Amino acid sequence: GPPGRRRALLAALALNPLFLKYMHQGRTDLFPLAALVWAARLWPTHPIGSLVAAAVAGAAKQTAWFALPLYAMWTSAPHPSPLPKGERVSWMRAAGKLAIPGLAWAALALPFVIWDWRSFVHDVILYGMQVDARLFPPPWAEGFANVPLALGGPEAAAHFPYGWLRALVCGGLLLFLVRRLRQRNDVAAFWTGATLLTAAGLFLGPRFVDSYIGYISQLALLAGLATKD
């Protein structure tokens, strides 16, 4: 885009006050977000670099995982975007796009799996993706978890099936967004879908903190800037 817009994007990503106070704590999502930006920026002129950047984003933090299925669908278009009328993106081609990031992530994770696979499952899957609410002692911050917390107290909130709720809502939303990407496969649709899916997935978890709000707001900003291009 124009130089002014690029500078505005850089300032918005680097100077977001919702990110800055988490820098020194290691809780910022700026790094995986930057990797996603590079993945989108390098496609389609540097496809290998784009795939490596997507792999780095996925390895950096689980918040980037919501965007990766949409990235695979977006980068699988056989034609320049937007797609010609009647064209659709192949599901198999999209699945293949996740092979390189998946292999890169597996290579990074393998030493930790070999060292202590139980701790890896706990820290990366159960804790990182907030699968088990019992790992997060109440009270929680903003988010859906306040509903069972208010209705049934800490015990009900700790045993609420967040995983099933997220799978149902995010699964249906993902199918809708993928269908939309198959019809209008451009970078704006990718960032919009990543914003919506990430917001739903994080909000419906047992712990929705203010740093997530900063991350989602930056995704929304990218979607807005891409729409104007």
mmCIF file of C-alpha atoms in Angstrom:
data_model
loop_
_atom_site.group_PDB
_atom_site.id
_atom_site.type_symbol
_atom_site.label_atom_id
_atom_site.label_comp_id
_atom_site.label_asym_id
_atom_site.label_seq_id
_atom_site.Cartn_x
_atom_site.Cartn_y
_atom_site.Cartn_z
ATOM 1 C CA GLY A 1 0.000 0.000 0.000
ATOM 2 C CA PRO A 2 0.964 3.708 0.092
ATOM 3 C CA PRO A 3 3.940 4.691 2.318
ATOM 4 C CA GLY A 4 1.659 6.608 4.694
ATOM 5 C CA ARG A 5 -0.520 3.565 5.254
ATOM 6 C CA ARG A 6 2.492 1.345 5.791
ATOM 7 C CA ARG A 7 3.843 3.748 8.421
ATOM 8 C CA ALA A 8 0.445 3.880 10.122
ATOM 9 C CA LEU A 9 0.307 0.081 10.189
ATOM 10 C CA LEU A 10 3.804 -0.138 11.673
ATOM 11 C CA ALA A 11 2.926 2.395 14.373
ATOM 12 C CA ALA A 12 -0.329 0.640 15.190
ATOM 13 C CA LEU A 13 1.387 -2.724 15.538
ATOM 14 C CA ALA A 14 4.427 -1.497 17.435
ATOM 15 C CA LEU A 15 2.867 1.144 19.707
ATOM 16 C CA ASN A 16 -0.395 -0.477 20.720
ATOM 17 C CA PRO A 17 -0.732 0.322 24.451
ATOM 18 C CA LEU A 18 -2.557 -2.973 24.983
ATOM 19 C CA PHE A 19 0.663 -4.721 23.935
ATOM 20 C CA LEU A 20 3.404 -2.571 25.446
ATOM 21 C CA LYS A 21 2.786 -3.373 29.112
ATOM 22 C CA TYR A 22 3.107 -7.106 28.378
ATOM 23 C CA MET A 23 6.446 -6.875 26.555
ATOM 24 C CA HIS A 24 8.577 -7.307 29.657
ATOM 25 C CA GLN A 25 6.362 -10.125 30.958
ATOM 26 C CA GLY A 26 6.655 -12.260 27.828
ATOM 27 C CA ARG A 27 2.861 -12.344 27.403
ATOM 28 C CA THR A 28 2.653 -10.232 24.281
ATOM 29 C CA ASP A 29 1.238 -11.654 21.072
ATOM 30 C CA LEU A 30 3.162 -9.176 18.947
ATOM 31 C CA PHE A 31 5.672 -11.774 17.777
ATOM 32 C CA PRO A 32 3.174 -14.305 16.343
ATOM 33 C CA LEU A 33 1.199 -11.400 14.885
ATOM 34 C CA ALA A 34 4.327 -10.069 13.165
ATOM 35 C CA ALA A 35 4.992 -13.542 11.752
ATOM 36 C CA LEU A 36 1.434 -13.705 10.395
ATOM 37 C CA VAL A 37 1.895 -10.278 8.808
ATOM 38 C CA TRP A 38 5.069 -11.485 7.111
ATOM 39 C CA ALA A 39 3.295 -14.645 5.951
ATOM 40 C CA ALA A 40 0.601 -12.521 4.305
ATOM 41 C CA ARG A 41 3.078 -9.949 2.959
ATOM 42 C CA LEU A 42 5.365 -12.515 1.331
ATOM 43 C CA TRP A 43 2.548 -14.324 -0.467
ATOM 44 C CA PRO A 44 2.545 -14.941 -3.437
ATOM 45 C CA THR A 45 5.895 -13.421 -4.485
ATOM 46 C CA HIS A 46 7.931 -15.474 -1.984
ATOM 47 C CA PRO A 47 5.819 -18.582 -1.225
ATOM 48 C CA ILE A 48 8.482 -20.502 0.720
ATOM 49 C CA GLY A 49 9.215 -17.487 2.921
ATOM 50 C CA SER A 50 5.493 -17.050 3.501
ATOM 51 C CA LEU A 51 5.073 -20.677 4.568
ATOM 52 C CA VAL A 52 8.083 -20.450 6.893
ATOM 53 C CA ALA A 53 6.644 -17.281 8.463
ATOM 54 C CA ALA A 54 3.325 -19.082 8.994
ATOM 55 C CA ALA A 55 5.202 -21.941 10.670
ATOM 56 C CA VAL A 56 7.013 -19.481 12.951
ATOM 57 C CA ALA A 57 3.684 -17.894 13.916
ATOM 58 C CA GLY A 58 2.208 -21.273 14.806
ATOM 59 C CA ALA A 59 5.274 -22.290 16.790
ATOM 60 C CA ALA A 60 5.423 -18.979 18.642
ATOM 61 C CA LYS A 61 2.012 -19.072 20.317
ATOM 62 C CA GLN A 62 -1.280 -20.908 20.100
ATOM 63 C CA THR A 63 -3.246 -17.722 19.433
ATOM 64 C CA ALA A 64 -1.934 -17.857 15.862
ATOM 65 C CA TRP A 65 -3.406 -21.325 15.297
ATOM 66 C CA PHE A 66 -6.868 -19.889 14.622
ATOM 67 C CA ALA A 67 -5.557 -18.072 11.539
ATOM 68 C CA LEU A 68 -3.627 -20.965 9.993
ATOM 69 C CA PRO A 69 -6.563 -22.901 8.420
ATOM 70 C CA LEU A 70 -7.702 -19.651 6.788
ATOM 71 C CA TYR A 71 -4.154 -18.916 5.660
ATOM 72 C CA ALA A 72 -4.016 -22.342 4.015
ATOM 73 C CA MET A 73 -7.274 -21.733 2.195
ATOM 74 C CA TRP A 74 -6.283 -18.209 1.121
ATOM 75 C CA THR A 75 -2.887 -19.238 -0.263
ATOM 76 C CA SER A 76 -4.362 -22.176 -2.178
ATOM 77 C CA ALA A 77 -6.129 -20.091 -4.816
ATOM 78 C CA PRO A 78 -5.113 -21.274 -8.303
ATOM 79 C CA HIS A 79 -5.725 -17.777 -9.707
ATOM 80 C CA PRO A 80 -4.909 -14.211 -8.654
ATOM 81 C CA SER A 81 -7.451 -12.909 -6.156
ATOM 82 C CA PRO A 82 -10.271 -12.179 -6.310
ATOM 83 C CA LEU A 83 -11.204 -15.460 -7.911
ATOM 84 C CA PRO A 84 -12.978 -15.448 -11.277
ATOM 85 C CA LYS A 85 -16.693 -16.054 -11.052
ATOM 86 C CA GLY A 86 -17.493 -19.732 -10.548
ATOM 87 C CA GLU A 87 -13.983 -20.658 -9.371
ATOM 88 C CA ARG A 88 -13.401 -22.326 -6.000
ATOM 89 C CA VAL A 89 -10.328 -23.170 -3.946
ATOM 90 C CA SER A 90 -9.475 -26.853 -3.680
ATOM 91 C CA TRP A 91 -9.774 -28.378 -0.215
ATOM 92 C CA MET A 92 -6.874 -30.740 -0.948
ATOM 93 C CA ARG A 93 -4.651 -27.903 -2.102
ATOM 94 C CA ALA A 94 -5.452 -25.995 1.097
ATOM 95 C CA ALA A 95 -4.649 -29.021 3.272
ATOM 96 C CA GLY A 96 -1.347 -29.396 1.476
ATOM 97 C CA LYS A 97 -0.449 -25.802 2.324
ATOM 98 C CA LEU A 98 -0.387 -26.727 6.012
ATOM 99 C CA ALA A 99 2.177 -29.482 5.408
ATOM 100 C CA ILE A 100 5.269 -27.251 5.475
ATOM 101 C CA PRO A 101 4.213 -25.222 8.570
ATOM 102 C CA GLY A 102 3.119 -28.477 10.215
ATOM 103 C CA LEU A 103 6.447 -30.177 9.567
ATOM 104 C CA ALA A 104 8.361 -27.129 10.772
ATOM 105 C CA TRP A 105 6.274 -26.996 13.944
ATOM 106 C CA ALA A 106 6.776 -30.730 14.504
ATOM 107 C CA ALA A 107 10.548 -30.340 14.124
ATOM 108 C CA LEU A 108 10.563 -27.572 16.725
ATOM 109 C CA ALA A 109 8.328 -29.508 19.105
ATOM 110 C CA LEU A 110 9.976 -32.931 18.771
ATOM 111 C CA PRO A 111 12.834 -32.357 21.267
ATOM 112 C CA PHE A 112 10.353 -31.233 23.921
ATOM 113 C CA VAL A 113 8.040 -34.166 23.222
ATOM 114 C CA ILE A 114 10.937 -36.603 23.592
ATOM 115 C CA TRP A 115 12.135 -34.910 26.777
ATOM 116 C CA ASP A 116 8.770 -34.991 28.587
ATOM 117 C CA TRP A 117 5.684 -35.642 26.485
ATOM 118 C CA ARG A 118 3.296 -35.315 29.435
ATOM 119 C CA SER A 119 4.524 -31.818 30.232
ATOM 120 C CA PHE A 120 4.374 -30.927 26.545
ATOM 121 C CA VAL A 121 0.725 -31.991 26.290
ATOM 122 C CA HIS A 122 -0.072 -30.132 29.502
ATOM 123 C CA ASP A 123 1.723 -26.874 28.646
ATOM 124 C CA VAL A 124 1.055 -26.665 24.905
ATOM 125 C CA ILE A 125 -2.328 -28.333 24.437
ATOM 126 C CA LEU A 126 -4.247 -28.346 27.718
ATOM 127 C CA TYR A 127 -2.921 -25.073 29.136
ATOM 128 C CA GLY A 128 -1.980 -23.223 25.981
ATOM 129 C CA MET A 129 -5.295 -23.851 24.239
ATOM 130 C CA GLN A 130 -7.259 -23.689 27.528
ATOM 131 C CA VAL A 131 -8.795 -27.114 27.000
ATOM 132 C CA ASP A 132 -9.135 -27.886 30.708
ATOM 133 C CA ALA A 133 -10.720 -25.072 32.722
ATOM 134 C CA ARG A 134 -9.531 -26.652 35.982
ATOM 135 C CA LEU A 135 -6.015 -25.445 35.149
ATOM 136 C CA PHE A 136 -7.171 -21.845 35.551
ATOM 137 C CA PRO A 137 -8.152 -20.944 39.112
ATOM 138 C CA PRO A 138 -11.029 -18.446 39.385
ATOM 139 C CA PRO A 139 -11.827 -15.627 39.289
ATOM 140 C CA TRP A 140 -11.368 -15.049 35.571
ATOM 141 C CA ALA A 141 -11.135 -11.805 33.673
ATOM 142 C CA GLU A 142 -13.494 -10.671 30.945
ATOM 143 C CA GLY A 143 -15.076 -13.305 28.750
ATOM 144 C CA PHE A 144 -17.724 -15.994 28.549
ATOM 145 C CA ALA A 145 -16.383 -17.762 31.653
ATOM 146 C CA ASN A 146 -18.075 -15.132 33.777
ATOM 147 C CA VAL A 147 -21.464 -16.617 32.805
ATOM 148 C CA PRO A 148 -21.036 -20.036 34.506
ATOM 149 C CA LEU A 149 -19.044 -18.302 37.239
ATOM 150 C CA ALA A 150 -21.970 -15.986 38.008
ATOM 151 C CA LEU A 151 -24.628 -18.687 37.686
ATOM 152 C CA GLY A 152 -22.965 -21.573 39.501
ATOM 153 C CA GLY A 153 -19.888 -20.243 41.223
ATOM 154 C CA PRO A 154 -16.225 -21.322 40.861
ATOM 155 C CA GLU A 155 -17.001 -25.056 40.869
ATOM 156 C CA ALA A 156 -19.470 -24.789 37.980
ATOM 157 C CA ALA A 157 -17.116 -22.504 36.065
ATOM 158 C CA ALA A 158 -14.191 -24.894 36.511
ATOM 159 C CA HIS A 159 -16.159 -27.840 35.115
ATOM 160 C CA PHE A 160 -17.978 -26.073 32.310
ATOM 161 C CA PRO A 161 -17.358 -27.795 28.914
ATOM 162 C CA TYR A 162 -15.591 -24.886 27.252
ATOM 163 C CA GLY A 163 -13.884 -27.208 24.808
ATOM 164 C CA TRP A 164 -17.154 -28.534 23.426
ATOM 165 C CA LEU A 165 -18.642 -25.054 23.207
ATOM 166 C CA ARG A 166 -15.617 -23.714 21.355
ATOM 167 C CA ALA A 167 -15.543 -26.710 19.024
ATOM 168 C CA LEU A 168 -19.212 -26.212 18.153
ATOM 169 C CA VAL A 169 -19.087 -22.448 17.654
ATOM 170 C CA CYS A 170 -15.622 -22.189 16.094
ATOM 171 C CA GLY A 171 -16.202 -25.265 13.923
ATOM 172 C CA GLY A 172 -19.359 -23.773 12.446
ATOM 173 C CA LEU A 173 -17.738 -20.372 12.061
ATOM 174 C CA LEU A 174 -14.691 -21.922 10.382
ATOM 175 C CA LEU A 175 -16.892 -23.707 7.835
ATOM 176 C CA PHE A 176 -18.646 -20.415 7.055
ATOM 177 C CA LEU A 177 -15.369 -18.488 6.725
ATOM 178 C CA VAL A 178 -13.768 -21.183 4.583
ATOM 179 C CA ARG A 179 -16.789 -21.116 2.286
ATOM 180 C CA ARG A 180 -16.457 -17.354 2.065
ATOM 181 C CA LEU A 181 -12.756 -17.646 1.269
ATOM 182 C CA ARG A 182 -13.502 -20.184 -1.455
ATOM 183 C CA GLN A 183 -15.778 -17.597 -3.073
ATOM 184 C CA ARG A 184 -13.790 -14.410 -2.410
ATOM 185 C CA ASN A 185 -10.210 -15.419 -1.885
ATOM 186 C CA ASP A 186 -8.319 -12.226 -1.085
ATOM 187 C CA VAL A 187 -6.193 -10.887 1.750
ATOM 188 C CA ALA A 188 -9.040 -8.840 3.226
ATOM 189 C CA ALA A 189 -11.201 -11.956 3.560
ATOM 190 C CA PHE A 190 -8.274 -13.763 5.196
ATOM 191 C CA TRP A 191 -7.677 -11.087 7.851
ATOM 192 C CA THR A 192 -11.401 -10.670 8.494
ATOM 193 C CA GLY A 193 -11.820 -14.406 8.980
ATOM 194 C CA ALA A 194 -8.752 -14.595 11.221
ATOM 195 C CA THR A 195 -10.167 -11.796 13.363
ATOM 196 C CA LEU A 196 -13.591 -13.385 13.788
ATOM 197 C CA LEU A 197 -12.321 -16.915 14.437
ATOM 198 C CA THR A 198 -9.656 -15.772 16.903
ATOM 199 C CA ALA A 199 -12.117 -13.576 18.774
ATOM 200 C CA ALA A 200 -14.644 -16.387 19.105
ATOM 201 C CA GLY A 201 -12.058 -18.980 20.112
ATOM 202 C CA LEU A 202 -10.419 -16.831 22.766
ATOM 203 C CA PHE A 203 -13.603 -15.287 24.154
ATOM 204 C CA LEU A 204 -15.273 -18.668 24.701
ATOM 205 C CA GLY A 205 -12.318 -20.067 26.623
ATOM 206 C CA PRO A 206 -12.085 -20.206 30.416
ATOM 207 C CA ARG A 207 -9.669 -17.270 30.550
ATOM 208 C CA PHE A 208 -10.042 -14.190 28.364
ATOM 209 C CA VAL A 209 -7.535 -11.505 29.364
ATOM 210 C CA ASP A 210 -6.931 -7.956 28.209
ATOM 211 C CA SER A 211 -3.834 -8.869 26.181
ATOM 212 C CA TYR A 212 -6.152 -10.917 23.944
ATOM 213 C CA ILE A 213 -8.200 -7.782 23.323
ATOM 214 C CA GLY A 214 -5.068 -6.077 22.033
ATOM 215 C CA TYR A 215 -4.279 -8.996 19.738
ATOM 216 C CA ILE A 216 -7.817 -9.153 18.344
ATOM 217 C CA SER A 217 -7.910 -5.387 17.828
ATOM 218 C CA GLN A 218 -4.713 -5.581 15.767
ATOM 219 C CA LEU A 219 -6.170 -8.341 13.603
ATOM 220 C CA ALA A 220 -9.255 -6.185 13.067
ATOM 221 C CA LEU A 221 -7.026 -3.263 12.094
ATOM 222 C CA LEU A 222 -5.251 -5.415 9.521
ATOM 223 C CA ALA A 223 -8.615 -6.524 8.128
ATOM 224 C CA GLY A 224 -9.720 -2.890 7.856
ATOM 225 C CA LEU A 225 -6.519 -1.776 6.129
ATOM 226 C CA ALA A 226 -6.660 -4.722 3.727
ATOM 227 C CA THR A 227 -10.263 -3.914 2.832
ATOM 228 C CA LYS A 228 -9.256 -0.378 1.818
ATOM 229 C CA ASP A 229 -6.470 -1.563 -0.525
#
